[in-house]
Amino acid sequence: MTETSGKGTSRRGFLKAGFAAGGALVAGGTAARAATPDPLITQVQPWNTVLGDGVDVHPYGMPVKYESDVIRRNVPWLTADSVSSINFTPLHALDGIITPNGLCFERHHGGAAEIPKEDYRLMINGLVDEPLVFTLDDLMRFPRENRIHFMECAANSGMEWAGAQLNGCQFTHGMIHNVMYTGVPLRALLEEAGVKTEGKWILAEGADAAGMTRSIPIEKALDDCLVAFKMNGEALRKEQGYPVRLVVPGWEGNMWVKWLRRIEVGDKPWEQREETSKYTDLMPNGKARKFTWVMDAKSVITNPSPQAPITHGPGRTVITGLAWSGHGTIKRVDVTLDGGVNWHTARLSGPSLDKSLHRFYFEFDWDGSPLLLQSRAIDETGYVQPTKDALRKFRGNNSIYHNNGIQTWSVNKDGEAENVEIS
Amino acid sequence: MTETSGKGTSRRGFLKAGFAAGGALVAGGTAARAATPDPLITQVQPWNTVLGDGVDVHPYGMPVKYESDVIRRNVPWLTADSVSSINFTPLHALDGIITPNGLCFERHHGGAAEIPKEDYRLMINGLVDEPLVFTLDDLMRFPRENRIHFMECAANSGMEWAGAQLNGCQFTHGMIHNVMYTGVPLRALLEEAGVKTEGKWILAEGADAAGMTRSIPIEKALDDCLVAFKMNGEALRKEQGYPVRLVVPGWEGNMWVKWLRRIEVGDKPWEQREETSKYTDLMPNGKARKFTWVMDAKSVITNPSPQAPITHGPGRTVITGLAWSGHGTIKRVDVTLDGGVNWHTARLSGPSLDKSLHRFYFEFDWDGSPLLLQSRAIDETGYVQPTKDALRKFRGNNSIYHNNGIQTWSVNKDGEAENVEIS
């Protein structure tokens, strides 16, 4: 097995040394088609002669028809109704660290509310010097910040507590997205209203039919939370809280209240449904952990994976995936091909940003034998992503949320991948 | 006038000191509605009670209907036919530094070619040890990189050579976008083929009906060019060269050949149409500058601007815009409110990345008197964005391309902005 870096790959180093290291000379290198005349190169193709769409055809562009399988997908049996349900980001079909807005997973509790921007209001009340009501235009008169952050549902990978359940990283890990937010620091709005000394918590409330409410400690509210109105440059999508959502970097997605209508300042948490009967972790002793807000370091190999098998046969192969931590940046990602016997340092590519997805790659020469693929993330605090068994040992078997255990894909000799668990 | 930073804004510092500094006490602060009971807060609204769309409604999401005016726009009289034309990114409606894929400007010379990914081929030939043909799958077996880069058409702001022409930054500066590309370094593919010692240039050729061809020096080809297949995480959009385009960071957009079908290695430039009769700069002495590849430092205020007036009246006002340089990062952006008499340092927000858009803000208290707004970018080399007159002094009046002169918006007492020139 040979590791290569993106920078130093020489011609010999890549193809030839690679094949030699693989043992037998494998068929199908990365580019060996020159000897066979290829009609797709030697003959004129329709697109070489036919004029394509003009610039007036699609004022707002959509993906090409050949990518129509790259969509969010829901699992109908997972919930009773699609208005209180989830669809999943197709992580296996993406690369880099930005999630395009049209593919960001959705999780609603009363469907995606539709609010005209002129009718949008945000109230700040409770333990403040002066209760205030802001229009969207009011918010846009405060200084703005731009930051890329991942947003992960606390229930992401939740089905995996019971063992390998769902066959595809879209379903096991697809309750996550990563976009650039533009917004106003929540701190600026709270300072405008004047938080009283006894104000220690905020309640964030949504304007949708579910009236989602979550308590957040004032320290976090005054730290890095954003009242955001843009994602990846444009207005928030309706299903992401248009016109305004709360951004709570590194913390579970349920707290990122969408269609944000009210911030109440109080002296203790409100103990709402979504922080008591839901989004808590039932422990072996029958008590529940609550206020488990931070999303710990986690990673997943997105390719190959059950929805994205290796189709090119043995030879040079790229493994890629995502890593993230609610505690900051990712320092290192390790990849194993043999279920944890040997670990290799993956290559990170792209900007390393606080509480953002990180993209990793591991290139190797596949000899065609079965693989047991895993990745593990190490974040800037030194925390190492644990195995699922290590998590179960502490948390028992009743958990739904906060499963950041190491994911295993078994790859067979045909390159097909399957969700498995190994001990 | 008072400058505030995003971090240190205290309550008093923001509203009260701001107003005092503005001279007379102006009407309409950023949030003064609490005293007037607002039915949009006090009464139940439809979205508080009616269930919204479920997660099965939009497998690929689109913007909410209330943002239907945020679209690419073309100027029908600009070209004879829409298949060889331009549409423009709505910069005035965006924020942050990422351009969403559906709003990235288009410039085609034979329309947007539509190529099935299975039928995609890239040939490397000419002065190489071994001519090669790659499928898309072949390309994806090479180590990938992820980088955010701006892509600007050389003709961006071209109409402005003749004075203030188009009323809106979408039209004056909207031939630019900024996305995260995922691709393979062109260097890796050239090394795979083996560039002969006498190979000093490459010719990049598109597979569209226009057969776009541009010469690029081998130093740039081996430096930071990418053969890219993803933008903002997902497959390239059709109009951006699906399935594969060339990324030539910091250089004029015409060289970023879309639907890339062939890279030929040669010993001199090919002197193709697009680098002789087009994309050259006719100088006062009748000779033309050619090979003017790098896009020099430039900036534009996106808000307020002709399509995005100040609607809130006097008081706290946010000015924002974009700055970029083909030579690297932006070190500083200055903003003037009075046509260059006084300059103020703007606040940059978001990651500062090589050859990427940078977002700047300048917050001030508008007293309601007319403004002459300008911004000027200074890049990491120390280069200062020049005035349009300074450019004309050197380049004369025959130029079409490479207008990076300072843009002026005149704002009247009603907040309406207009494209003007001042000497």
GROMACS .gro file of N, CA, C and O in nm, chain A residues 9 11 15 29-31 33-34 38 47-48 52-53 55-56 58-59 61-62 65 67 72 82 87 93-96 102 110-112 114 121 130-131 134 138 141 144 146 191-192 207 209 230 233 237-238 242 316 347 349 361, chain B residues 9 11 15 29-31 33-34 38 47-48 52-53 55-56 58-59 61-62 65 67 72 82 87 93-96 102 110-112 114 121 130-131 134 138 141 144 146 191-192 207 209 230 233 237-238 242 316 347 349 361:
model
  432
    9THR      N    1   0.291   1.412  -0.611
    9THR     CA    2   0.274   1.294  -0.694
    9THR      C    3   0.345   1.308  -0.827
    9THR      O    4   0.306   1.388  -0.911
   11ARG      N    5   0.475   1.134  -1.195
   11ARG     CA    6   0.414   1.039  -1.286
   11ARG      C    7   0.450   0.896  -1.247
   11ARG      O    8   0.363   0.811  -1.231
   15LEU      N    9   0.129   0.613  -1.107
   15LEU     CA   10   0.080   0.493  -1.175
   15LEU      C   11   0.169   0.372  -1.149
   15LEU      O   12   0.123   0.268  -1.104
   29GLY      N   13  -0.568   0.080  -1.506
   29GLY     CA   14  -0.504   0.190  -1.434
   29GLY      C   15  -0.598   0.308  -1.433
   29GLY      O   16  -0.717   0.296  -1.459
   30THR      N   17  -0.546   0.426  -1.404
   30THR     CA   18  -0.633   0.542  -1.401
   30THR      C   19  -0.654   0.598  -1.540
   30THR      O   20  -0.748   0.673  -1.561
   31ALA      N   21  -0.567   0.566  -1.635
   31ALA     CA   22  -0.579   0.625  -1.768
   31ALA      C   23  -0.497   0.544  -1.865
   31ALA      O   24  -0.380   0.569  -1.883
   33ARG      N   25  -0.633   0.439  -2.183
   33ARG     CA   26  -0.721   0.422  -2.297
   33ARG      C   27  -0.664   0.477  -2.427
   33ARG      O   28  -0.726   0.465  -2.531
   34ALA      N   29  -0.545   0.536  -2.419
   34ALA     CA   30  -0.494   0.603  -2.538
   34ALA      C   31  -0.471   0.505  -2.653
   34ALA      O   32  -0.489   0.538  -2.770
   38ASP      N   33  -1.093   0.580  -2.933
   38ASP     CA   34  -1.221   0.592  -2.864
   38ASP      C   35  -1.311   0.682  -2.948
   38ASP      O   36  -1.280   0.798  -2.970
   47TRP      N   37  -2.285   1.729  -2.901
   47TRP     CA   38  -2.256   1.854  -2.829
   47TRP      C   39  -2.144   1.935  -2.891
   47TRP      O   40  -2.127   2.050  -2.854
   48ASN      N   41  -2.071   1.874  -2.985
   48ASN     CA   42  -1.969   1.950  -3.057
   48ASN      C   43  -2.029   2.038  -3.167
   48ASN      O   44  -1.962   2.125  -3.221
   52GLY      N   45  -2.625   2.484  -2.751
   52GLY     CA   46  -2.691   2.450  -2.625
   52GLY      C   47  -2.785   2.560  -2.580
   52GLY      O   48  -2.815   2.655  -2.653
   53ASP      N   49  -2.832   2.547  -2.457
   53ASP     CA   50  -2.923   2.647  -2.399
   53ASP      C   51  -2.859   2.785  -2.397
   53ASP      O   52  -2.741   2.800  -2.365
   55VAL      N   53  -2.857   3.195  -2.246
   55VAL     CA   54  -2.850   3.247  -2.109
   55VAL      C   55  -2.985   3.293  -2.056
   55VAL      O   56  -2.995   3.333  -1.940
   56ASP      N   57  -3.088   3.288  -2.141
   56ASP     CA   58  -3.221   3.329  -2.097
   56ASP      C   59  -3.309   3.211  -2.057
   56ASP      O   60  -3.425   3.229  -2.020
   58HIS      N   61  -3.262   2.961  -1.807
   58HIS     CA   62  -3.280   2.928  -1.666
   58HIS      C   63  -3.236   3.044  -1.577
   58HIS      O   64  -3.120   3.047  -1.533
   59PRO      N   65  -3.327   3.137  -1.547
   59PRO     CA   66  -3.288   3.250  -1.461
   59PRO      C   67  -3.235   3.204  -1.325
   59PRO      O   68  -3.146   3.265  -1.270
   61GLY      N   69  -3.074   2.856  -1.190
   61GLY     CA   70  -3.028   2.729  -1.246
   61GLY      C   71  -3.055   2.609  -1.158
   61GLY      O   72  -3.066   2.619  -1.036
   62MET      N   73  -3.068   2.495  -1.222
   62MET     CA   74  -3.090   2.367  -1.153
   62MET      C   75  -2.985   2.266  -1.202
   62MET      O   76  -2.924   2.285  -1.307
   65LYS      N   77  -2.988   1.716  -1.592
   65LYS     CA   78  -3.077   1.600  -1.578
   65LYS      C   79  -3.002   1.471  -1.545
   65LYS      O   80  -3.058   1.381  -1.483
   67GLU      N   81  -2.794   1.424  -1.327
   67GLU     CA   82  -2.768   1.415  -1.182
   67GLU      C   83  -2.898   1.406  -1.102
   67GLU      O   84  -2.902   1.439  -0.984
   72ARG      N   85  -3.227   1.480  -0.184
   72ARG     CA   86  -3.258   1.444  -0.046
   72ARG      C   87  -3.357   1.328  -0.050
   72ARG      O   88  -3.446   1.324  -0.136
   82SER      N   89  -4.506   1.298   0.712
   82SER     CA   90  -4.390   1.365   0.652
   82SER      C   91  -4.374   1.509   0.700
   82SER      O   92  -4.270   1.570   0.677
   87ASN      N   93  -3.563   1.442   0.598
   87ASN     CA   94  -3.498   1.385   0.480
   87ASN      C   95  -3.349   1.405   0.495
   87ASN      O   96  -3.303   1.477   0.584
   93ALA      N   97  -2.282   1.154  -0.266
   93ALA     CA   98  -2.275   1.212  -0.401
   93ALA      C   99  -2.208   1.349  -0.398
   93ALA      O  100  -2.198   1.415  -0.501
   94LEU      N  101  -2.162   1.392  -0.283
   94LEU     CA  102  -2.104   1.526  -0.268
   94LEU      C  103  -1.954   1.517  -0.242
   94LEU      O  104  -1.902   1.412  -0.210
   95ASP      N  105  -1.889   1.631  -0.258
   95ASP     CA  106  -1.746   1.639  -0.228
   95ASP      C  107  -1.719   1.778  -0.170
   95ASP      O  108  -1.810   1.861  -0.162
   96GLY      N  109  -1.595   1.804  -0.132
   96GLY     CA  110  -1.565   1.933  -0.069
   96GLY      C  111  -1.636   1.945   0.064
   96GLY      O  112  -1.674   1.843   0.125
  102GLY      N  113  -2.996   2.331  -0.200
  102GLY     CA  114  -3.104   2.242  -0.243
  102GLY      C  115  -3.092   2.101  -0.187
  102GLY      O  116  -3.185   2.022  -0.198
  110GLY      N  117  -4.348   2.047   1.227
  110GLY     CA  118  -4.482   2.086   1.182
  110GLY      C  119  -4.477   2.133   1.036
  110GLY      O  120  -4.553   2.220   0.996
  111GLY      N  121  -4.387   2.073   0.959
  111GLY     CA  122  -4.370   2.114   0.820
  111GLY      C  123  -4.291   2.242   0.809
  111GLY      O  124  -4.260   2.308   0.908
  112ALA      N  125  -4.257   2.277   0.684
  112ALA     CA  126  -4.176   2.396   0.657
  112ALA      C  127  -4.267   2.518   0.648
  112ALA      O  128  -4.344   2.533   0.553
  114GLU      N  129  -4.414   2.888   0.586
  114GLU     CA  130  -4.392   2.983   0.476
  114GLU      C  131  -4.431   3.122   0.525
  114GLU      O  132  -4.549   3.150   0.546
  121ARG      N  133  -4.133   3.907   1.212
  121ARG     CA  134  -4.100   3.983   1.333
  121ARG      C  135  -4.022   3.894   1.428
  121ARG      O  136  -4.051   3.773   1.439
  130GLU      N  137  -3.541   4.654   2.798
  130GLU     CA  138  -3.640   4.708   2.705
  130GLU      C  139  -3.680   4.599   2.606
  130GLU      O  140  -3.599   4.560   2.520
  131PRO      N  141  -3.800   4.546   2.615
  131PRO     CA  142  -3.844   4.447   2.515
  131PRO      C  143  -3.843   4.511   2.377
  131PRO      O  144  -3.880   4.629   2.363
  134PHE      N  145  -3.813   4.336   1.621
  134PHE     CA  146  -3.734   4.367   1.502
  134PHE      C  147  -3.805   4.317   1.377
  134PHE      O  148  -3.856   4.204   1.375
  138ASP      N  149  -3.480   4.574   1.016
  138ASP     CA  150  -3.411   4.616   1.138
  138ASP      C  151  -3.286   4.532   1.162
  138ASP      O  152  -3.179   4.584   1.194
  141ARG      N  153  -2.967   4.610   0.980
  141ARG     CA  154  -2.895   4.734   1.012
  141ARG      C  155  -2.789   4.711   1.120
  141ARG      O  156  -2.719   4.805   1.159
  144ARG      N  157  -2.294   4.254   1.046
  144ARG     CA  158  -2.312   4.112   1.011
  144ARG      C  159  -2.181   4.035   1.018
  144ARG      O  160  -2.074   4.092   1.002
  146ASN      N  161  -2.000   3.646   0.877
  146ASN     CA  162  -2.010   3.533   0.784
  146ASN      C  163  -1.926   3.417   0.834
  146ASN      O  164  -1.806   3.434   0.854
  191GLU      N  165  -2.774   4.277   2.355
  191GLU     CA  166  -2.718   4.400   2.413
  191GLU      C  167  -2.808   4.520   2.383
  191GLU      O  168  -2.821   4.611   2.464
  192GLU      N  169  -2.871   4.516   2.267
  192GLU     CA  170  -2.964   4.624   2.231
  192GLU      C  171  -3.083   4.627   2.329
  192GLU      O  172  -3.127   4.735   2.369
  207ALA      N  173  -4.162   3.018   1.477
  207ALA     CA  174  -4.294   3.067   1.436
  207ALA      C  175  -4.374   2.962   1.359
  207ALA      O  176  -4.482   2.991   1.309
  209ALA      N  177  -4.583   2.591   1.301
  209ALA     CA  178  -4.697   2.533   1.371
  209ALA      C  179  -4.653   2.446   1.488
  209ALA      O  180  -4.731   2.420   1.580
  230LYS      N  181  -2.906   3.455   0.572
  230LYS     CA  182  -2.858   3.405   0.444
  230LYS      C  183  -2.778   3.278   0.465
  230LYS      O  184  -2.713   3.259   0.570
  233GLY      N  185  -2.482   3.255   0.066
  233GLY     CA  186  -2.496   3.378  -0.011
  233GLY      C  187  -2.636   3.427  -0.032
  233GLY      O  188  -2.661   3.548  -0.036
  237ARG      N  189  -3.331   2.910   0.270
  237ARG     CA  190  -3.438   2.836   0.208
  237ARG      C  191  -3.556   2.824   0.307
  237ARG      O  192  -3.534   2.821   0.427
  238LYS      N  193  -3.676   2.814   0.252
  238LYS     CA  194  -3.795   2.802   0.336
  238LYS      C  195  -3.778   2.691   0.440
  238LYS      O  196  -3.805   2.712   0.560
  242TYR      N  197  -3.654   3.026   0.660
  242TYR     CA  198  -3.678   3.157   0.599
  242TYR      C  199  -3.786   3.235   0.672
  242TYR      O  200  -3.892   3.177   0.699
  316ARG      N  201  -0.568   0.190  -0.843
  316ARG     CA  202  -0.568   0.314  -0.767
  316ARG      C  203  -0.711   0.352  -0.725
  316ARG      O  204  -0.801   0.357  -0.809
  347ARG      N  205  -0.552   1.254   0.437
  347ARG     CA  206  -0.513   1.388   0.391
  347ARG      C  207  -0.635   1.478   0.401
  347ARG      O  208  -0.742   1.445   0.349
  349SER      N  209  -0.829   1.825   0.303
  349SER     CA  210  -0.821   1.919   0.190
  349SER      C  211  -0.931   2.022   0.200
  349SER      O  212  -1.048   1.989   0.220
  361TYR      N  213  -0.921   1.263   0.249
  361TYR     CA  214  -0.897   1.166   0.141
  361TYR      C  215  -0.790   1.067   0.186
  361TYR      O  216  -0.699   1.102   0.261
  432THR      N  217  -1.949   4.603   1.982
  432THR     CA  218  -2.062   4.694   1.986
  432THR      C  219  -2.139   4.678   2.117
  432THR      O  220  -2.202   4.577   2.140
  434ARG      N  221  -2.448   4.818   2.374
  434ARG     CA  222  -2.580   4.869   2.349
  434ARG      C  223  -2.577   5.021   2.331
  434ARG      O  224  -2.625   5.076   2.234
  438LEU      N  225  -2.683   5.207   1.937
  438LEU     CA  226  -2.799   5.292   1.905
  438LEU      C  227  -2.776   5.437   1.945
  438LEU      O  228  -2.788   5.528   1.865
  452GLY      N  229  -3.472   5.415   1.449
  452GLY     CA  230  -3.350   5.344   1.486
  452GLY      C  231  -3.354   5.205   1.428
  452GLY      O  232  -3.433   5.177   1.338
  453THR      N  233  -3.274   5.117   1.482
  453THR     CA  234  -3.275   4.981   1.428
  453THR      C  235  -3.385   4.898   1.488
  453THR      O  236  -3.421   4.796   1.432
  454ALA      N  237  -3.437   4.937   1.604
  454ALA     CA  238  -3.540   4.854   1.667
  454ALA      C  239  -3.614   4.938   1.769
  454ALA      O  240  -3.573   4.948   1.883
  456ARG      N  241  -3.973   4.934   1.789
  456ARG     CA  242  -4.113   4.902   1.767
  456ARG      C  243  -4.182   4.843   1.890
  456ARG      O  244  -4.300   4.816   1.888
  457ALA      N  245  -4.106   4.824   1.997
  457ALA     CA  246  -4.165   4.755   2.112
  457ALA      C  247  -4.282   4.832   2.171
  457ALA      O  248  -4.378   4.773   2.218
  461ASP      N  249  -4.765   4.519   1.792
  461ASP     CA  250  -4.756   4.482   1.651
  461ASP      C  251  -4.841   4.356   1.633
  461ASP      O  252  -4.811   4.252   1.692
  470TRP      N  253  -4.893   3.089   0.973
  470TRP     CA  254  -4.781   2.995   0.983
  470TRP      C  255  -4.762   2.942   1.125
  470TRP      O  256  -4.690   2.846   1.145
  471ASN      N  257  -4.829   3.004   1.223
  471ASN     CA  258  -4.825   2.950   1.360
  471ASN      C  259  -4.918   2.831   1.378
  471ASN      O  260  -4.908   2.759   1.478
  475GLY      N  261  -4.679   2.307   0.748
  475GLY     CA  262  -4.611   2.342   0.623
  475GLY      C  263  -4.578   2.220   0.540
  475GLY      O  264  -4.625   2.109   0.569
  476ASP      N  265  -4.497   2.239   0.437
  476ASP     CA  266  -4.456   2.129   0.349
  476ASP      C  267  -4.385   2.020   0.429
  476ASP      O  268  -4.303   2.049   0.517
  478VAL      N  269  -4.130   1.666   0.432
  478VAL     CA  270  -3.995   1.645   0.380
  478VAL      C  271  -3.993   1.570   0.248
  478VAL      O  272  -3.887   1.549   0.190
  479ASP      N  273  -4.110   1.528   0.201
  479ASP     CA  274  -4.117   1.456   0.074
  479ASP      C  275  -4.155   1.548  -0.041
  479ASP      O  276  -4.167   1.502  -0.155
  481HIS      N  277  -4.000   1.841  -0.171
  481HIS     CA  278  -3.897   1.893  -0.262
  481HIS      C  279  -3.767   1.814  -0.246
  481HIS      O  280  -3.681   1.853  -0.167
  482PRO      N  281  -3.753   1.705  -0.321
  482PRO     CA  282  -3.629   1.626  -0.309
  482PRO      C  283  -3.504   1.711  -0.340
  482PRO      O  284  -3.401   1.690  -0.280
  484GLY      N  285  -3.426   2.110  -0.331
  484GLY     CA  286  -3.491   2.234  -0.288
  484GLY      C  287  -3.466   2.353  -0.377
  484GLY      O  288  -3.364   2.361  -0.445
  485MET      N  289  -3.561   2.443  -0.376
  485MET     CA  290  -3.552   2.568  -0.452
  485MET      C  291  -3.580   2.685  -0.357
  485MET      O  292  -3.636   2.667  -0.250
  488LYS      N  293  -4.082   3.128  -0.269
  488LYS     CA  294  -4.142   3.212  -0.374
  488LYS      C  295  -4.121   3.361  -0.351
  488LYS      O  296  -4.121   3.440  -0.444
  490GLU      N  297  -3.862   3.509  -0.289
  490GLU     CA  298  -3.731   3.552  -0.339
  490GLU      C  299  -3.722   3.534  -0.491
  490GLU      O  300  -3.612   3.523  -0.546
  495ARG      N  301  -3.056   3.534  -1.207
  495ARG     CA  302  -2.962   3.582  -1.308
  495ARG      C  303  -3.043   3.658  -1.412
  495ARG      O  304  -3.154   3.620  -1.447
  505SER      N  305  -2.890   3.475  -2.773
  505SER     CA  306  -2.873   3.436  -2.632
  505SER      C  307  -2.781   3.315  -2.616
  505SER      O  308  -2.738   3.286  -2.505
  510ASN      N  309  -2.545   3.607  -1.886
  510ASN     CA  310  -2.634   3.657  -1.783
  510ASN      C  311  -2.552   3.690  -1.658
  510ASN      O  312  -2.434   3.653  -1.650
  516ALA      N  313  -2.826   4.111  -0.423
  516ALA     CA  314  -2.919   4.034  -0.340
  516ALA      C  315  -2.847   3.927  -0.259
  516ALA      O  316  -2.911   3.851  -0.189
  517LEU      N  317  -2.714   3.923  -0.269
  517LEU     CA  318  -2.638   3.817  -0.202
  517LEU      C  319  -2.555   3.876  -0.088
  517LEU      O  320  -2.536   3.997  -0.078
  518ASP      N  321  -2.504   3.787  -0.003
  518ASP     CA  322  -2.417   3.830   0.105
  518ASP      C  323  -2.313   3.719   0.125
  518ASP      O  324  -2.317   3.615   0.060
  519GLY      N  325  -2.219   3.739   0.215
  519GLY     CA  326  -2.115   3.640   0.235
  519GLY      C  327  -2.027   3.631   0.111
  519GLY      O  328  -2.022   3.726   0.030
  525GLY      N  329  -2.712   2.805  -0.846
  525GLY     CA  330  -2.820   2.848  -0.935
  525GLY      C  331  -2.811   2.993  -0.978
  525GLY      O  332  -2.885   3.036  -1.067
  533GLY      N  333  -2.157   2.919  -2.751
  533GLY     CA  334  -2.241   2.833  -2.836
  533GLY      C  335  -2.348   2.765  -2.752
  533GLY      O  336  -2.388   2.652  -2.780
  534GLY      N  337  -2.391   2.832  -2.647
  534GLY     CA  338  -2.491   2.775  -2.558
  534GLY      C  339  -2.428   2.676  -2.460
  534GLY      O  340  -2.309   2.644  -2.470
  535ALA      N  341  -2.508   2.631  -2.366
  535ALA     CA  342  -2.460   2.539  -2.262
  535ALA      C  343  -2.470   2.396  -2.313
  535ALA      O  344  -2.579   2.342  -2.328
  537GLU      N  345  -2.472   1.995  -2.339
  537GLU     CA  346  -2.528   1.893  -2.250
  537GLU      C  347  -2.461   1.760  -2.281
  537GLU      O  348  -2.484   1.701  -2.387
  544ARG      N  349  -1.507   1.242  -2.219
  544ARG     CA  350  -1.368   1.204  -2.238
  544ARG      C  351  -1.281   1.329  -2.233
  544ARG      O  352  -1.318   1.434  -2.286
  553GLU      N  353   0.326   1.017  -2.358
  553GLU     CA  354   0.220   0.920  -2.388
  553GLU      C  355   0.086   0.990  -2.392
  553GLU      O  356   0.036   1.034  -2.289
  554PRO      N  357   0.025   1.004  -2.510
  554PRO     CA  358  -0.109   1.065  -2.516
  554PRO      C  359  -0.207   0.978  -2.435
  554PRO      O  360  -0.196   0.856  -2.437
  557PHE      N  361  -0.892   1.016  -2.071
  557PHE     CA  362  -0.950   0.990  -1.940
  557PHE      C  363  -1.101   0.991  -1.947
  557PHE      O  364  -1.160   1.080  -2.009
  561ASP      N  365  -1.194   0.784  -1.445
  561ASP     CA  366  -1.047   0.787  -1.439
  561ASP      C  367  -1.000   0.909  -1.360
  561ASP      O  368  -0.911   0.899  -1.275
  564ARG      N  369  -0.995   0.900  -0.984
  564ARG     CA  370  -0.900   0.813  -0.916
  564ARG      C  371  -0.770   0.885  -0.881
  564ARG      O  372  -0.679   0.827  -0.822
  567ARG      N  373  -0.763   1.451  -0.508
  567ARG     CA  374  -0.842   1.572  -0.532
  567ARG      C  375  -0.805   1.685  -0.437
  567ARG      O  376  -0.755   1.661  -0.328
  569ASN      N  377  -0.968   2.079  -0.285
  569ASN     CA  378  -1.086   2.164  -0.268
  569ASN      C  379  -1.043   2.307  -0.243
  569ASN      O  380  -0.970   2.333  -0.146
  614GLU      N  381   0.158   1.523  -1.557
  614GLU     CA  382   0.269   1.436  -1.516
  614GLU      C  383   0.241   1.292  -1.555
  614GLU      O  384   0.333   1.217  -1.588
  615GLU      N  385   0.116   1.253  -1.552
  615GLU     CA  386   0.078   1.117  -1.594
  615GLU      C  387   0.112   1.096  -1.743
  615GLU      O  388   0.160   0.989  -1.781
  630ALA      N  389  -1.567   2.112  -2.539
  630ALA     CA  390  -1.642   2.018  -2.622
  630ALA      C  391  -1.773   2.078  -2.671
  630ALA      O  392  -1.854   2.008  -2.733
  632ALA      N  393  -2.026   2.350  -2.888
  632ALA     CA  394  -2.032   2.382  -3.031
  632ALA      C  395  -1.940   2.498  -3.066
  632ALA      O  396  -1.904   2.517  -3.183
  653LYS      N  397  -1.670   1.924  -0.944
  653LYS     CA  398  -1.774   1.962  -0.847
  653LYS      C  399  -1.763   2.110  -0.813
  653LYS      O  400  -1.652   2.167  -0.814
  656GLY      N  401  -1.982   2.149  -0.370
  656GLY     CA  402  -2.015   2.016  -0.322
  656GLY      C  403  -2.079   1.923  -0.422
  656GLY      O  404  -2.056   1.803  -0.419
  660ARG      N  405  -2.275   2.249  -1.256
  660ARG     CA  406  -2.398   2.272  -1.331
  660ARG      C  407  -2.367   2.265  -1.481
  660ARG      O  408  -2.255   2.297  -1.523
  661LYS      N  409  -2.467   2.229  -1.559
  661LYS     CA  410  -2.450   2.218  -1.705
  661LYS      C  411  -2.387   2.344  -1.762
  661LYS      O  412  -2.291   2.339  -1.839
  665TYR      N  413  -2.047   2.113  -1.702
  665TYR     CA  414  -2.068   1.972  -1.667
  665TYR      C  415  -2.026   1.880  -1.780
  665TYR      O  416  -2.063   1.906  -1.895
  739ARG      N  417  -2.885   5.432   1.144
  739ARG     CA  418  -2.782   5.329   1.130
  739ARG      C  419  -2.795   5.256   0.995
  739ARG      O  420  -2.903   5.208   0.960
  770ARG      N  421  -1.459   4.678   0.728
  770ARG     CA  422  -1.441   4.557   0.807
  770ARG      C  423  -1.456   4.437   0.715
  770ARG      O  424  -1.557   4.425   0.644
  772SER      N  425  -1.518   4.035   0.662
  772SER     CA  426  -1.582   3.928   0.739
  772SER      C  427  -1.588   3.799   0.659
  772SER      O  428  -1.632   3.797   0.545
  784TYR      N  429  -1.775   4.521   0.506
  784TYR     CA  430  -1.886   4.599   0.562
  784TYR      C  431  -1.833   4.732   0.614
  784TYR      O  432  -1.720   4.742   0.662
   0.00000   0.00000   0.00000
